Amino acid sequence: MGHQILEAFQYILGLGPTVMLPIVVFILAICFRVKPGKALRSAVIIGMGFVGIFLIFNLLIESVGPAAKAMVDRTGIDLPVVDTGWPPLAAIAFASPVAPFVIPMVVLLNIVMIMLRWTKTVDIDLWNYWHFAFAGALVYSATGSFFLGLLGAAIATIATLKIADWSAPYIQKRFNLPGVSLPTLSSAVFFPVGVLGNKIIDSIPGVKKLKADPESIQKRFGVFGEPMMIGLILGILIGIIAGFSFDKILQLGMNLGAVMLIMPRMVRILMEGLIPLSDAIKALLKKKFPDRQDITIGLDISVAIGNPAVISTALLMTPITILLAVILPGNKIIPLGDLSTLTVPMAMIVLACQGNIIRSVIIGIPVIIANLYIASYLAPLVTQVAKSIKFKFPEGASSLVNSFLDGGNPFRYWLVMLSQGNIFAIGAIPVIALVIWWAYKITRKDFDENGDLKA
């Protein structure tokens, strides 16, 4: 029976986010009494918006990927852990024994938390439940305890939903995504880091005055400050660092300029489908629960990647990350598969820094250092999980595999250490609680007495 449930579940997820999400959206819309015709239109537009976002996102990955590989090859170093990128980790997570139990548990937890007013986020992004399943799979593999695996996944879910609630007003205002929150674990956990980093930079003379957000760049440089031109220039620079031929350099520049220009337009298509659904949910909640009009729709982090400051920061971080991997003593992973998705952890840091690219890069450096060391340390465990489910390893990855972003995520690492009874992980609980409380207090100053985010 369990095997059949797993097969059915894997089939549904196998449809991919662009098919699965519209189905979930349509069912949700009908549950919230949206007229079938309107619900269908919203669901289809949302699906097509994601088709567009993933098309452009793939263009970003396919453009930066070879350049990143060329940069790595030019360093001439050979590190033992192969960075496969995140897709194999998602496959490993969904094929793990805990996955069929994690998914319904996450749905149930989300419903219970909404009913008890512990969250405002309706997480409809089922595909990204793999982040919670992967946390559960790692804890299960590290401890051999099925219960601890589920508990790890539950803690990851609750923490992610709470951070999604916390960051939602900023996402809606600064990224122009009304009614949306972003409960993607691999990004959300860096929001408090961004808040604290931004506060620390505020007290550093000289550095605190450095400002480089897309608006101020555009004002200063005119046409050359437009996002598409920034993409073009960064693409040319990355091509030069990668040692590309002249024609390849120009192609990379044009591709990255196109990503900067087209991605925000794809997000607008998605929002066209989402807003009627969001309005219908709010209208019904207003009727049933007059004081619950704060519900947000939880979407994939990719809708925030259209922000020019996010893409610019990630492109600047690409050569920096390779340099860090080369010079850090004890690092065992060479970033490759995940290099083109640096937008994911950087998105929430950029959000906390109000789009300031210089600050985001400064905060991004210690984040990447932590990720590289954690990914190096967790590689044997991730490889063990992969082997236990008979995962087909990519060619040339016979020894150790991991992904330096998702496999080096500090929050999942802390959960694994905690489940093993690590004294430092247990001791870190009050420290983390204090840091989160401090970050939360910092953000409270951004709101007026009505609870609205100040301009």
PDB file of N, CA and C in Angstrom, residues 251-336:
ATOM      1  N   GLN A 251      27.389  36.749 -26.937  1.00  0.00           N
ATOM      2  CA  GLN A 251      26.170  35.925 -26.779  1.00  0.00           C
ATOM      3  C   GLN A 251      25.751  35.843 -25.309  1.00  0.00           C
ATOM      4  N   LEU A 252      26.752  35.639 -24.438  1.00  0.00           N
ATOM      5  CA  LEU A 252      26.461  35.556 -23.001  1.00  0.00           C
ATOM      6  C   LEU A 252      25.891  36.890 -22.503  1.00  0.00           C
ATOM      7  N   GLY A 253      26.484  37.985 -22.965  1.00  0.00           N
ATOM      8  CA  GLY A 253      25.997  39.316 -22.590  1.00  0.00           C
ATOM      9  C   GLY A 253      24.550  39.520 -23.022  1.00  0.00           C
ATOM     10  N   MET A 254      24.233  39.159 -24.261  1.00  0.00           N
ATOM     11  CA  MET A 254      22.865  39.322 -24.775  1.00  0.00           C
ATOM     12  C   MET A 254      21.883  38.426 -24.013  1.00  0.00           C
ATOM     13  N   ASN A 255      22.290  37.196 -23.732  1.00  0.00           N
ATOM     14  CA  ASN A 255      21.413  36.268 -22.993  1.00  0.00           C
ATOM     15  C   ASN A 255      21.083  36.794 -21.600  1.00  0.00           C
ATOM     16  N   LEU A 256      22.109  37.282 -20.890  1.00  0.00           N
ATOM     17  CA  LEU A 256      21.870  37.764 -19.525  1.00  0.00           C
ATOM     18  C   LEU A 256      21.096  39.083 -19.525  1.00  0.00           C
ATOM     19  N   GLY A 257      21.325  39.904 -20.546  1.00  0.00           N
ATOM     20  CA  GLY A 257      20.522  41.124 -20.708  1.00  0.00           C
ATOM     21  C   GLY A 257      19.061  40.769 -20.946  1.00  0.00           C
ATOM     22  N   ALA A 258      18.836  39.733 -21.764  1.00  0.00           N
ATOM     23  CA  ALA A 258      17.464  39.272 -22.056  1.00  0.00           C
ATOM     24  C   ALA A 258      16.788  38.750 -20.789  1.00  0.00           C
ATOM     25  N   VAL A 259      17.537  38.021 -19.960  1.00  0.00           N
ATOM     26  CA  VAL A 259      16.982  37.510 -18.684  1.00  0.00           C
ATOM     27  C   VAL A 259      16.492  38.687 -17.836  1.00  0.00           C
ATOM     28  N   MET A 260      17.329  39.725 -17.736  1.00  0.00           N
ATOM     29  CA  MET A 260      16.981  40.912 -16.937  1.00  0.00           C
ATOM     30  C   MET A 260      15.739  41.620 -17.480  1.00  0.00           C
ATOM     31  N   LEU A 261      15.602  41.641 -18.792  1.00  0.00           N
ATOM     32  CA  LEU A 261      14.475  42.349 -19.421  1.00  0.00           C
ATOM     33  C   LEU A 261      13.178  41.541 -19.357  1.00  0.00           C
ATOM     34  N   ILE A 262      13.279  40.225 -19.642  1.00  0.00           N
ATOM     35  CA  ILE A 262      12.068  39.409 -19.830  1.00  0.00           C
ATOM     36  C   ILE A 262      11.518  38.836 -18.523  1.00  0.00           C
ATOM     37  N   MET A 263      12.402  38.488 -17.584  1.00  0.00           N
ATOM     38  CA  MET A 263      11.943  37.827 -16.353  1.00  0.00           C
ATOM     39  C   MET A 263      10.854  38.628 -15.615  1.00  0.00           C
ATOM     40  N   PRO A 264      11.016  39.947 -15.383  1.00  0.00           N
ATOM     41  CA  PRO A 264       9.952  40.682 -14.679  1.00  0.00           C
ATOM     42  C   PRO A 264       8.618  40.645 -15.432  1.00  0.00           C
ATOM     43  N   ARG A 265       8.668  40.575 -16.758  1.00  0.00           N
ATOM     44  CA  ARG A 265       7.426  40.536 -17.555  1.00  0.00           C
ATOM     45  C   ARG A 265       6.709  39.196 -17.377  1.00  0.00           C
ATOM     46  N   MET A 266       7.491  38.134 -17.242  1.00  0.00           N
ATOM     47  CA  MET A 266       6.903  36.807 -16.997  1.00  0.00           C
ATOM     48  C   MET A 266       6.234  36.765 -15.619  1.00  0.00           C
ATOM     49  N   VAL A 267       6.872  37.425 -14.646  1.00  0.00           N
ATOM     50  CA  VAL A 267       6.293  37.484 -13.295  1.00  0.00           C
ATOM     51  C   VAL A 267       4.963  38.238 -13.336  1.00  0.00           C
ATOM     52  N   ARG A 268       4.893  39.283 -14.184  1.00  0.00           N
ATOM     53  CA  ARG A 268       3.636  40.045 -14.307  1.00  0.00           C
ATOM     54  C   ARG A 268       2.507  39.170 -14.849  1.00  0.00           C
ATOM     55  N   ILE A 269       2.838  38.262 -15.783  1.00  0.00           N
ATOM     56  CA  ILE A 269       1.830  37.329 -16.323  1.00  0.00           C
ATOM     57  C   ILE A 269       1.313  36.436 -15.193  1.00  0.00           C
ATOM     58  N   LEU A 270       2.249  35.925 -14.408  1.00  0.00           N
ATOM     59  CA  LEU A 270       1.881  35.068 -13.277  1.00  0.00           C
ATOM     60  C   LEU A 270       0.950  35.815 -12.314  1.00  0.00           C
ATOM     61  N   MET A 271       1.291  37.067 -12.013  1.00  0.00           N
ATOM     62  CA  MET A 271       0.482  37.863 -11.085  1.00  0.00           C
ATOM     63  C   MET A 271      -0.915  38.128 -11.639  1.00  0.00           C
ATOM     64  N   GLU A 272      -1.029  38.241 -12.954  1.00  0.00           N
ATOM     65  CA  GLU A 272      -2.337  38.445 -13.593  1.00  0.00           C
ATOM     66  C   GLU A 272      -3.291  37.290 -13.262  1.00  0.00           C
ATOM     67  N   GLY A 273      -2.727  36.078 -13.183  1.00  0.00           N
ATOM     68  CA  GLY A 273      -3.537  34.914 -12.830  1.00  0.00           C
ATOM     69  C   GLY A 273      -3.759  34.804 -11.329  1.00  0.00           C
ATOM     70  N   LEU A 274      -2.768  35.261 -10.558  1.00  0.00           N
ATOM     71  CA  LEU A 274      -2.827  35.058  -9.107  1.00  0.00           C
ATOM     72  C   LEU A 274      -3.740  36.060  -8.404  1.00  0.00           C
ATOM     73  N   ILE A 275      -3.765  37.302  -8.876  1.00  0.00           N
ATOM     74  CA  ILE A 275      -4.513  38.351  -8.159  1.00  0.00           C
ATOM     75  C   ILE A 275      -6.009  38.044  -8.026  1.00  0.00           C
ATOM     76  N   PRO A 276      -6.730  37.559  -9.099  1.00  0.00           N
ATOM     77  CA  PRO A 276      -8.154  37.218  -8.904  1.00  0.00           C
ATOM     78  C   PRO A 276      -8.355  36.142  -7.829  1.00  0.00           C
ATOM     79  N   LEU A 277      -7.439  35.162  -7.799  1.00  0.00           N
ATOM     80  CA  LEU A 277      -7.534  34.093  -6.793  1.00  0.00           C
ATOM     81  C   LEU A 277      -7.288  34.670  -5.394  1.00  0.00           C
ATOM     82  N   SER A 278      -6.251  35.492  -5.282  1.00  0.00           N
ATOM     83  CA  SER A 278      -5.912  36.113  -4.004  1.00  0.00           C
ATOM     84  C   SER A 278      -7.068  36.989  -3.503  1.00  0.00           C
ATOM     85  N   ASP A 279      -7.682  37.756  -4.422  1.00  0.00           N
ATOM     86  CA  ASP A 279      -8.822  38.618  -4.051  1.00  0.00           C
ATOM     87  C   ASP A 279     -10.017  37.794  -3.593  1.00  0.00           C
ATOM     88  N   ALA A 280     -10.283  36.675  -4.293  1.00  0.00           N
ATOM     89  CA  ALA A 280     -11.419  35.805  -3.949  1.00  0.00           C
ATOM     90  C   ALA A 280     -11.233  35.189  -2.564  1.00  0.00           C
ATOM     91  N   ILE A 281      -9.996  34.752  -2.280  1.00  0.00           N
ATOM     92  CA  ILE A 281      -9.695  34.167  -0.964  1.00  0.00           C
ATOM     93  C   ILE A 281      -9.906  35.219   0.130  1.00  0.00           C
ATOM     94  N   LYS A 282      -9.393  36.427  -0.130  1.00  0.00           N
ATOM     95  CA  LYS A 282      -9.536  37.508   0.866  1.00  0.00           C
ATOM     96  C   LYS A 282     -11.006  37.872   1.081  1.00  0.00           C
ATOM     97  N   ALA A 283     -11.795  37.894  -0.015  1.00  0.00           N
ATOM     98  CA  ALA A 283     -13.217  38.254   0.085  1.00  0.00           C
ATOM     99  C   ALA A 283     -13.970  37.239   0.943  1.00  0.00           C
ATOM    100  N   LEU A 284     -13.667  35.936   0.714  1.00  0.00           N
ATOM    101  CA  LEU A 284     -14.349  34.887   1.478  1.00  0.00           C
ATOM    102  C   LEU A 284     -13.932  34.943   2.953  1.00  0.00           C
ATOM    103  N   LEU A 285     -12.646  35.174   3.187  1.00  0.00           N
ATOM    104  CA  LEU A 285     -12.156  35.249   4.568  1.00  0.00           C
ATOM    105  C   LEU A 285     -12.740  36.457   5.292  1.00  0.00           C
ATOM    106  N   LYS A 286     -12.931  37.550   4.546  1.00  0.00           N
ATOM    107  CA  LYS A 286     -13.509  38.763   5.132  1.00  0.00           C
ATOM    108  C   LYS A 286     -14.928  38.482   5.630  1.00  0.00           C
ATOM    109  N   LYS A 287     -15.633  37.648   4.844  1.00  0.00           N
ATOM    110  CA  LYS A 287     -17.009  37.292   5.174  1.00  0.00           C
ATOM    111  C   LYS A 287     -17.051  36.361   6.391  1.00  0.00           C
ATOM    112  N   LYS A 288     -16.243  35.301   6.311  1.00  0.00           N
ATOM    113  CA  LYS A 288     -16.262  34.267   7.359  1.00  0.00           C
ATOM    114  C   LYS A 288     -15.502  34.707   8.618  1.00  0.00           C
ATOM    115  N   PHE A 289     -14.309  35.273   8.372  1.00  0.00           N
ATOM    116  CA  PHE A 289     -13.468  35.727   9.495  1.00  0.00           C
ATOM    117  C   PHE A 289     -13.073  37.174   9.230  1.00  0.00           C
ATOM    118  N   PRO A 290     -13.855  38.128   9.732  1.00  0.00           N
ATOM    119  CA  PRO A 290     -13.601  39.540   9.425  1.00  0.00           C
ATOM    120  C   PRO A 290     -12.174  40.009   9.730  1.00  0.00           C
ATOM    121  N   ASP A 291     -11.516  39.327  10.683  1.00  0.00           N
ATOM    122  CA  ASP A 291     -10.167  39.769  11.050  1.00  0.00           C
ATOM    123  C   ASP A 291      -9.068  38.915  10.415  1.00  0.00           C
ATOM    124  N   ARG A 292      -9.413  38.111   9.395  1.00  0.00           N
ATOM    125  CA  ARG A 292      -8.387  37.274   8.748  1.00  0.00           C
ATOM    126  C   ARG A 292      -8.212  37.615   7.277  1.00  0.00           C
ATOM    127  N   GLN A 293      -7.953  38.879   7.008  1.00  0.00           N
ATOM    128  CA  GLN A 293      -7.745  39.290   5.611  1.00  0.00           C
ATOM    129  C   GLN A 293      -6.264  39.345   5.259  1.00  0.00           C
ATOM    130  N   ASP A 294      -5.456  38.775   6.160  1.00  0.00           N
ATOM    131  CA  ASP A 294      -4.006  38.866   5.984  1.00  0.00           C
ATOM    132  C   ASP A 294      -3.406  37.614   5.350  1.00  0.00           C
ATOM    133  N   ILE A 295      -4.266  36.701   4.873  1.00  0.00           N
ATOM    134  CA  ILE A 295      -3.771  35.438   4.296  1.00  0.00           C
ATOM    135  C   ILE A 295      -2.975  35.727   3.018  1.00  0.00           C
ATOM    136  N   THR A 296      -1.820  35.063   2.901  1.00  0.00           N
ATOM    137  CA  THR A 296      -0.988  35.210   1.695  1.00  0.00           C
ATOM    138  C   THR A 296      -0.859  33.865   0.985  1.00  0.00           C
ATOM    139  N   ILE A 297      -0.607  33.921  -0.313  1.00  0.00           N
ATOM    140  CA  ILE A 297      -0.421  32.714  -1.114  1.00  0.00           C
ATOM    141  C   ILE A 297       1.075  32.422  -1.184  1.00  0.00           C
ATOM    142  N   GLY A 298       1.481  31.242  -0.710  1.00  0.00           N
ATOM    143  CA  GLY A 298       2.898  30.860  -0.714  1.00  0.00           C
ATOM    144  C   GLY A 298       3.317  30.321  -2.066  1.00  0.00           C
ATOM    145  N   LEU A 299       4.276  31.015  -2.707  1.00  0.00           N
ATOM    146  CA  LEU A 299       4.753  30.617  -4.038  1.00  0.00           C
ATOM    147  C   LEU A 299       6.247  30.304  -4.027  1.00  0.00           C
ATOM    148  N   ASP A 300       6.708  29.774  -5.153  1.00  0.00           N
ATOM    149  CA  ASP A 300       8.116  29.437  -5.337  1.00  0.00           C
ATOM    150  C   ASP A 300       8.962  30.709  -5.392  1.00  0.00           C
ATOM    151  N   ILE A 301      10.178  30.642  -4.886  1.00  0.00           N
ATOM    152  CA  ILE A 301      11.096  31.781  -4.844  1.00  0.00           C
ATOM    153  C   ILE A 301      11.384  32.332  -6.246  1.00  0.00           C
ATOM    154  N   SER A 302      11.146  31.529  -7.282  1.00  0.00           N
ATOM    155  CA  SER A 302      11.458  31.975  -8.656  1.00  0.00           C
ATOM    156  C   SER A 302      10.717  33.260  -9.038  1.00  0.00           C
ATOM    157  N   VAL A 303       9.564  33.545  -8.385  1.00  0.00           N
ATOM    158  CA  VAL A 303       8.838  34.775  -8.731  1.00  0.00           C
ATOM    159  C   VAL A 303       9.595  36.022  -8.265  1.00  0.00           C
ATOM    160  N   ALA A 304      10.542  35.856  -7.322  1.00  0.00           N
ATOM    161  CA  ALA A 304      11.330  36.999  -6.842  1.00  0.00           C
ATOM    162  C   ALA A 304      12.622  37.159  -7.629  1.00  0.00           C
ATOM    163  N   ILE A 305      12.970  36.126  -8.394  1.00  0.00           N
ATOM    164  CA  ILE A 305      14.254  36.131  -9.105  1.00  0.00           C
ATOM    165  C   ILE A 305      14.222  37.121 -10.275  1.00  0.00           C
ATOM    166  N   GLY A 306      13.000  37.560 -10.653  1.00  0.00           N
ATOM    167  CA  GLY A 306      12.880  38.555 -11.722  1.00  0.00           C
ATOM    168  C   GLY A 306      13.408  39.918 -11.315  1.00  0.00           C
ATOM    169  N   ASN A 307      13.643  40.115 -10.021  1.00  0.00           N
ATOM    170  CA  ASN A 307      14.124  41.414  -9.558  1.00  0.00           C
ATOM    171  C   ASN A 307      15.557  41.650 -10.046  1.00  0.00           C
ATOM    172  N   PRO A 308      15.817  42.762 -10.755  1.00  0.00           N
ATOM    173  CA  PRO A 308      17.156  42.983 -11.325  1.00  0.00           C
ATOM    174  C   PRO A 308      18.271  42.963 -10.281  1.00  0.00           C
ATOM    175  N   ALA A 309      17.999  43.462  -9.066  1.00  0.00           N
ATOM    176  CA  ALA A 309      19.038  43.480  -8.021  1.00  0.00           C
ATOM    177  C   ALA A 309      19.423  42.063  -7.608  1.00  0.00           C
ATOM    178  N   VAL A 310      18.445  41.138  -7.621  1.00  0.00           N
ATOM    179  CA  VAL A 310      18.717  39.736  -7.257  1.00  0.00           C
ATOM    180  C   VAL A 310      19.637  39.097  -8.303  1.00  0.00           C
ATOM    181  N   ILE A 311      19.287  39.281  -9.575  1.00  0.00           N
ATOM    182  CA  ILE A 311      20.105  38.676 -10.647  1.00  0.00           C
ATOM    183  C   ILE A 311      21.502  39.297 -10.648  1.00  0.00           C
ATOM    184  N   SER A 312      21.585  40.627 -10.515  1.00  0.00           N
ATOM    185  CA  SER A 312      22.897  41.305 -10.511  1.00  0.00           C
ATOM    186  C   SER A 312      23.778  40.790  -9.375  1.00  0.00           C
ATOM    187  N   THR A 313      23.198  40.674  -8.178  1.00  0.00           N
ATOM    188  CA  THR A 313      23.962  40.187  -7.015  1.00  0.00           C
ATOM    189  C   THR A 313      24.472  38.772  -7.260  1.00  0.00           C
ATOM    190  N   ALA A 314      23.582  37.901  -7.783  1.00  0.00           N
ATOM    191  CA  ALA A 314      23.959  36.499  -8.036  1.00  0.00           C
ATOM    192  C   ALA A 314      25.071  36.405  -9.079  1.00  0.00           C
ATOM    193  N   LEU A 315      25.013  37.244 -10.112  1.00  0.00           N
ATOM    194  CA  LEU A 315      26.053  37.216 -11.156  1.00  0.00           C
ATOM    195  C   LEU A 315      27.396  37.689 -10.593  1.00  0.00           C
ATOM    196  N   LEU A 316      27.365  38.705  -9.731  1.00  0.00           N
ATOM    197  CA  LEU A 316      28.611  39.180  -9.100  1.00  0.00           C
ATOM    198  C   LEU A 316      29.179  38.136  -8.141  1.00  0.00           C
ATOM    199  N   MET A 317      28.283  37.380  -7.494  1.00  0.00           N
ATOM    200  CA  MET A 317      28.707  36.355  -6.538  1.00  0.00           C
ATOM    201  C   MET A 317      29.309  35.127  -7.227  1.00  0.00           C
ATOM    202  N   THR A 318      29.046  34.950  -8.527  1.00  0.00           N
ATOM    203  CA  THR A 318      29.507  33.733  -9.226  1.00  0.00           C
ATOM    204  C   THR A 318      31.038  33.601  -9.204  1.00  0.00           C
ATOM    205  N   PRO A 319      31.810  34.595  -9.735  1.00  0.00           N
ATOM    206  CA  PRO A 319      33.284  34.445  -9.658  1.00  0.00           C
ATOM    207  C   PRO A 319      33.799  34.473  -8.216  1.00  0.00           C
ATOM    208  N   ILE A 320      33.125  35.231  -7.341  1.00  0.00           N
ATOM    209  CA  ILE A 320      33.547  35.308  -5.918  1.00  0.00           C
ATOM    210  C   ILE A 320      33.438  33.918  -5.276  1.00  0.00           C
ATOM    211  N   THR A 321      32.347  33.208  -5.573  1.00  0.00           N
ATOM    212  CA  THR A 321      32.126  31.867  -5.007  1.00  0.00           C
ATOM    213  C   THR A 321      33.210  30.895  -5.462  1.00  0.00           C
ATOM    214  N   ILE A 322      33.558  30.957  -6.739  1.00  0.00           N
ATOM    215  CA  ILE A 322      34.613  30.066  -7.261  1.00  0.00           C
ATOM    216  C   ILE A 322      35.948  30.376  -6.568  1.00  0.00           C
ATOM    217  N   LEU A 323      36.240  31.670  -6.415  1.00  0.00           N
ATOM    218  CA  LEU A 323      37.476  32.090  -5.750  1.00  0.00           C
ATOM    219  C   LEU A 323      37.507  31.574  -4.309  1.00  0.00           C
ATOM    220  N   LEU A 324      36.384  31.702  -3.604  1.00  0.00           N
ATOM    221  CA  LEU A 324      36.306  31.229  -2.211  1.00  0.00           C
ATOM    222  C   LEU A 324      36.557  29.717  -2.125  1.00  0.00           C
ATOM    223  N   ALA A 325      35.944  28.965  -3.067  1.00  0.00           N
ATOM    224  CA  ALA A 325      36.111  27.499  -3.075  1.00  0.00           C
ATOM    225  C   ALA A 325      37.574  27.116  -3.278  1.00  0.00           C
ATOM    226  N   VAL A 326      38.287  27.921  -4.069  1.00  0.00           N
ATOM    227  CA  VAL A 326      39.702  27.646  -4.373  1.00  0.00           C
ATOM    228  C   VAL A 326      40.591  27.969  -3.176  1.00  0.00           C
ATOM    229  N   ILE A 327      40.315  29.074  -2.486  1.00  0.00           N
ATOM    230  CA  ILE A 327      41.255  29.536  -1.443  1.00  0.00           C
ATOM    231  C   ILE A 327      40.914  29.062  -0.029  1.00  0.00           C
ATOM    232  N   LEU A 328      39.673  28.605   0.199  1.00  0.00           N
ATOM    233  CA  LEU A 328      39.307  28.220   1.573  1.00  0.00           C
ATOM    234  C   LEU A 328      39.964  26.902   1.977  1.00  0.00           C
ATOM    235  N   PRO A 329      40.748  26.905   3.069  1.00  0.00           N
ATOM    236  CA  PRO A 329      41.353  25.628   3.499  1.00  0.00           C
ATOM    237  C   PRO A 329      40.285  24.675   4.040  1.00  0.00           C
ATOM    238  N   GLY A 330      40.365  23.432   3.638  1.00  0.00           N
ATOM    239  CA  GLY A 330      39.409  22.436   4.148  1.00  0.00           C
ATOM    240  C   GLY A 330      38.135  22.307   3.328  1.00  0.00           C
ATOM    241  N   ASN A 331      37.926  23.204   2.354  1.00  0.00           N
ATOM    242  CA  ASN A 331      36.759  23.059   1.483  1.00  0.00           C
ATOM    243  C   ASN A 331      36.984  21.892   0.522  1.00  0.00           C
ATOM    244  N   LYS A 332      35.956  21.045   0.353  1.00  0.00           N
ATOM    245  CA  LYS A 332      36.131  19.850  -0.496  1.00  0.00           C
ATOM    246  C   LYS A 332      35.224  19.859  -1.738  1.00  0.00           C
ATOM    247  N   ILE A 333      34.356  20.881  -1.868  1.00  0.00           N
ATOM    248  CA  ILE A 333      33.403  20.893  -2.989  1.00  0.00           C
ATOM    249  C   ILE A 333      33.724  22.040  -3.946  1.00  0.00           C
ATOM    250  N   ILE A 334      33.719  21.730  -5.227  1.00  0.00           N
ATOM    251  CA  ILE A 334      33.913  22.793  -6.216  1.00  0.00           C
ATOM    252  C   ILE A 334      32.538  23.177  -6.759  1.00  0.00           C
ATOM    253  N   PRO A 335      32.087  24.421  -6.539  1.00  0.00           N
ATOM    254  CA  PRO A 335      30.738  24.809  -6.977  1.00  0.00           C
ATOM    255  C   PRO A 335      30.610  24.696  -8.494  1.00  0.00           C
ATOM    256  N   LEU A 336      29.542  24.087  -8.933  1.00  0.00           N
ATOM    257  CA  LEU A 336      29.305  23.956 -10.376  1.00  0.00           C
ATOM    258  C   LEU A 336      27.811  23.912 -10.665  1.00  0.00           C
TER     259      LEU A 336
END
